[in-house]
PDB file of C-alpha atoms in Angstrom:
ATOM      1  CA  MET A  21       0.000   0.000   0.000  1.00  0.00           C
ATOM      2  CA  ASP A  22       2.868   2.241   0.600  1.00  0.00           C
ATOM      3  CA  THR A  23       3.893   2.076  -3.052  1.00  0.00           C
ATOM      4  CA  GLN A  24       0.344   2.838  -4.137  1.00  0.00           C
ATOM      5  CA  ASN A  25       0.257   5.905  -1.919  1.00  0.00           C
ATOM      6  CA  SER A  26       3.637   7.019  -3.177  1.00  0.00           C
ATOM      7  CA  GLU A  27       2.470   6.466  -6.784  1.00  0.00           C
ATOM      8  CA  LYS A  28      -0.685   8.483  -6.132  1.00  0.00           C
ATOM      9  CA  ALA A  29       1.375  11.184  -4.497  1.00  0.00           C
ATOM     10  CA  ALA A  30       3.809  11.168  -7.446  1.00  0.00           C
ATOM     11  CA  ILE A  31       0.891  11.382  -9.893  1.00  0.00           C
ATOM     12  CA  LYS A  32      -0.573  14.276  -7.895  1.00  0.00           C
ATOM     13  CA  ILE A  33       2.780  16.072  -7.864  1.00  0.00           C
ATOM     14  CA  GLN A  34       3.242  15.454 -11.593  1.00  0.00           C
ATOM     15  CA  SER A  35      -0.255  16.726 -12.425  1.00  0.00           C
ATOM     16  CA  TRP A  36       0.299  19.745 -10.192  1.00  0.00           C
ATOM     17  CA  TRP A  37       3.639  20.447 -11.946  1.00  0.00           C
ATOM     18  CA  ARG A  38       2.090  19.958 -15.387  1.00  0.00           C
ATOM     19  CA  GLY A  39      -0.696  22.369 -14.404  1.00  0.00           C
ATOM     20  CA  ILE A  40       1.871  24.956 -13.336  1.00  0.00           C
ATOM     21  CA  MET A  41       3.808  24.477 -16.604  1.00  0.00           C
ATOM     22  CA  VAL A  42       0.618  24.779 -18.698  1.00  0.00           C
ATOM     23  CA  ARG A  43      -0.484  27.895 -16.820  1.00  0.00           C
ATOM     24  CA  ARG A  44       3.021  29.391 -17.205  1.00  0.00           C
ATOM     25  CA  SER A  45       3.072  28.676 -20.951  1.00  0.00           C
ATOM     26  CA  LEU A  46      -0.443  30.123 -21.278  1.00  0.00           C
ATOM     27  CA  LEU A  47       0.652  33.215 -19.355  1.00  0.00           C
ATOM     28  CA  HIS A  48       3.716  33.646 -21.581  1.00  0.00           C
ATOM     29  CA  THR A  49       1.570  33.150 -24.684  1.00  0.00           C
ATOM     30  CA  ALA A  50      -0.981  35.680 -23.438  1.00  0.00           C
ATOM     31  CA  LEU A  51       1.794  38.189 -22.617  1.00  0.00           C
ATOM     32  CA  ARG A  52       3.339  37.741 -26.057  1.00  0.00           C
ATOM     33  CA  ALA A  53      -0.071  38.201 -27.699  1.00  0.00           C
ATOM     34  CA  TRP A  54      -0.613  41.336 -25.580  1.00  0.00           C
ATOM     35  CA  VAL A  55       2.784  42.741 -26.645  1.00  0.00           C
ATOM     36  CA  ILE A  56       1.989  42.060 -30.312  1.00  0.00           C
ATOM     37  CA  GLN A  57      -1.451  43.680 -29.941  1.00  0.00           C
ATOM     38  CA  CYS A  58       0.077  46.777 -28.301  1.00  0.00           C
ATOM     39  CA  TRP A  59       2.643  47.045 -31.096  1.00  0.00           C
ATOM     40  CA  TRP A  60      -0.034  46.631 -33.789  1.00  0.00           C
ATOM     41  CA  ARG A  61      -2.264  49.256 -32.166  1.00  0.00           C
ATOM     42  CA  SER A  62       0.645  51.730 -32.071  1.00  0.00           C
ATOM     43  CA  VAL A  63       1.392  51.037 -35.753  1.00  0.00           C
ATOM     44  CA  GLN A  64      -2.275  51.601 -36.605  1.00  0.00           C
ATOM     45  CA  ALA A  65      -2.338  54.828 -34.582  1.00  0.00           C
ATOM     46  CA  LYS A  66       0.765  56.093 -36.417  1.00  0.00           C
ATOM     47  CA  MET A  67      -0.764  55.226 -39.792  1.00  0.00           C
ATOM     48  CA  LEU A  68      -4.005  56.967 -38.816  1.00  0.00           C
ATOM     49  CA  GLU A  69      -2.046  60.065 -37.716  1.00  0.00           C
ATOM     50  CA  GLN A  70      -0.125  60.082 -41.003  1.00  0.00           C
ATOM     51  CA  ARG A  71      -3.383  59.826 -42.980  1.00  0.00           C
ATOM     52  CA  ARG A  72      -4.902  62.612 -40.882  1.00  0.00           C
ATOM     53  CA  ARG A  73      -1.885  64.883 -41.447  1.00  0.00           C
ATOM     54  CA  LEU A  74      -1.907  64.143 -45.164  1.00  0.00           C
ATOM     55  CA  ALA A  75      -5.623  64.945 -45.373  1.00  0.00           C
ATOM     56  CA  LEU A  76      -5.046  68.167 -43.418  1.00  0.00           C
ATOM     57  CA  ARG A  77      -2.162  69.152 -45.697  1.00  0.00           C
ATOM     58  CA  LEU A  78      -4.282  68.446 -48.781  1.00  0.00           C
ATOM     59  CA  TYR A  79      -7.181  70.458 -47.351  1.00  0.00           C
ATOM     60  CA  THR A  80      -4.846  73.361 -46.531  1.00  0.00           C
ATOM     61  CA  CYS A  81      -3.398  73.339 -50.058  1.00  0.00           C
ATOM     62  CA  GLN A  82      -6.884  73.346 -51.558  1.00  0.00           C
ATOM     63  CA  GLU A  83      -7.975  76.198 -49.304  1.00  0.00           C
ATOM     64  CA  TRP A  84      -4.915  78.287 -50.252  1.00  0.00           C
ATOM     65  CA  ALA A  85      -5.588  77.586 -53.919  1.00  0.00           C
ATOM     66  CA  VAL A  86      -9.175  78.777 -53.508  1.00  0.00           C
ATOM     67  CA  VAL A  87      -8.010  81.920 -51.684  1.00  0.00           C
ATOM     68  CA  LYS A  88      -5.480  82.680 -54.426  1.00  0.00           C
ATOM     69  CA  VAL A  89      -8.057  82.223 -57.174  1.00  0.00           C
ATOM     70  CA  GLN A  90     -10.513  84.454 -55.313  1.00  0.00           C
ATOM     71  CA  ALA A  91      -7.831  87.126 -54.871  1.00  0.00           C
ATOM     72  CA  GLN A  92      -6.976  87.016 -58.575  1.00  0.00           C
ATOM     73  CA  VAL A  93     -10.647  87.319 -59.570  1.00  0.00           C
ATOM     74  CA  ARG A  94     -11.197  90.220 -57.164  1.00  0.00           C
ATOM     75  CA  MET A  95      -8.077  91.957 -58.457  1.00  0.00           C
ATOM     76  CA  TRP A  96      -9.242  91.481 -62.044  1.00  0.00           C
ATOM     77  CA  GLN A  97     -12.703  92.857 -61.172  1.00  0.00           C
ATOM     78  CA  ALA A  98     -11.220  95.873 -59.366  1.00  0.00           C
ATOM     79  CA  ARG A  99      -8.873  96.584 -62.251  1.00  0.00           C
ATOM     80  CA  ARG A 100     -11.730  96.304 -64.755  1.00  0.00           C
ATOM     81  CA  ARG A 101     -13.845  98.736 -62.699  1.00  0.00           C
ATOM     82  CA  PHE A 102     -10.888 101.119 -62.444  1.00  0.00           C
ATOM     83  CA  LEU A 103     -10.274 101.011 -66.193  1.00  0.00           C
ATOM     84  CA  GLN A 104     -13.973 101.596 -66.877  1.00  0.00           C
ATOM     85  CA  ALA A 105     -14.007 104.542 -64.461  1.00  0.00           C
ATOM     86  CA  ARG A 106     -10.856 105.956 -66.036  1.00  0.00           C
ATOM     87  CA  GLN A 107     -12.345 105.604 -69.510  1.00  0.00           C
ATOM     88  CA  ALA A 108     -15.555 107.260 -68.329  1.00  0.00           C
ATOM     89  CA  ALA A 109     -13.532 110.110 -66.801  1.00  0.00           C
ATOM     90  CA  CYS A 110     -11.677 110.589 -70.087  1.00  0.00           C
ATOM     91  CA  VAL A 111     -14.961 110.697 -72.006  1.00  0.00           C
ATOM     92  CA  ILE A 112     -16.444 113.177 -69.547  1.00  0.00           C
ATOM     93  CA  GLN A 113     -13.294 115.312 -69.687  1.00  0.00           C
ATOM     94  CA  SER A 114     -13.239 115.357 -73.467  1.00  0.00           C
ATOM     95  CA  HIS A 115     -16.908 116.291 -73.642  1.00  0.00           C
ATOM     96  CA  TRP A 116     -16.411 118.974 -70.991  1.00  0.00           C
ATOM     97  CA  ARG A 117     -13.421 120.382 -72.803  1.00  0.00           C
ATOM     98  CA  TRP A 118     -15.355 120.474 -76.059  1.00  0.00           C
ATOM     99  CA  HIS A 119     -18.263 122.138 -74.301  1.00  0.00           C
ATOM    100  CA  THR A 120     -16.089 124.769 -72.606  1.00  0.00           C
ATOM    101  CA  SER A 121     -14.242 125.464 -75.836  1.00  0.00           C
ATOM    102  CA  GLN A 122     -17.543 126.071 -77.569  1.00  0.00           C
ATOM    103  CA  THR A 123     -18.861 128.412 -74.890  1.00  0.00           C
ATOM    104  CA  ARG A 124     -15.825 130.319 -73.554  1.00  0.00           C
ATOM    105  CA  GLY A 125     -13.095 130.261 -76.019  1.00  0.00           C
ATOM    106  CA  LEU A 126     -10.831 127.963 -77.855  1.00  0.00           C
ATOM    107  CA  ILE A 127      -8.882 125.237 -76.155  1.00  0.00           C
ATOM    108  CA  ARG A 128      -6.058 123.766 -78.086  1.00  0.00           C
ATOM    109  CA  GLY A 129      -4.080 120.964 -76.689  1.00  0.00           C
ATOM    110  CA  ARG A 130      -3.486 117.333 -76.540  1.00  0.00           C
ATOM    111  CA  TYR A 131      -3.602 114.779 -73.815  1.00  0.00           C
ATOM    112  CA  GLU A 132      -2.491 111.227 -73.600  1.00  0.00           C
ATOM    113  CA  VAL A 133      -3.612 108.737 -70.980  1.00  0.00           C
ATOM    114  CA  LYS A 134      -1.087 106.138 -69.970  1.00  0.00           C
ATOM    115  CA  ALA A 135      -1.316 103.402 -67.391  1.00  0.00           C
ATOM    116  CA  SER A 136       0.668 105.303 -64.765  1.00  0.00           C
ATOM    117  CA  ARG A 137       0.175 109.017 -65.555  1.00  0.00           C
ATOM    118  CA  LEU A 138      -1.660 111.573 -67.662  1.00  0.00           C
ATOM    119  CA  GLU A 139       0.292 113.838 -70.013  1.00  0.00           C
ATOM    120  CA  LEU A 140      -1.555 117.036 -70.753  1.00  0.00           C
ATOM    121  CA  ASP A 141      -0.629 120.083 -72.861  1.00  0.00           C
ATOM    122  CA  ILE A 142      -3.351 122.710 -72.988  1.00  0.00           C
ATOM    123  CA  GLU A 143      -3.440 126.168 -74.517  1.00  0.00           C
ATOM    124  CA  ILE A 144      -6.498 128.259 -73.771  1.00  0.00           C
ATOM    125  CA  LEU A 145      -7.437 131.193 -75.970  1.00  0.00           C
ATOM    126  CA  LEU A 146     -10.274 133.327 -74.719  1.00  0.00           C
ATOM    127  CA  THR A 147     -12.122 135.448 -77.283  1.00  0.00           C
TER     128      THR A 147
END
């Protein structure tokens, strides 16, 4: 009976040891899986951040392009209005000069409108 008890005790010790070894290997496996999951989540977070930055950079470039186009259109519109106003002023001036020359005296002269200045030579003869 003593050998049976010692065999049972040996079997119990062996099963206990096997249980410890299985639990240890499961713990190591779970820790390794956890490390891999943490690494993969950090890689995914970095990729997401890169995609977000790229999208932000693309959006910023598009916004600047829109702002530049709007500025060019506004400049073109302002220049067109200025040129129309300048042309209207020249027409009004020429009509006024003709009118004053008809009523007061004779105005001889010439004028030339350039983009940056107005050259004007006038000679007024009153009769």
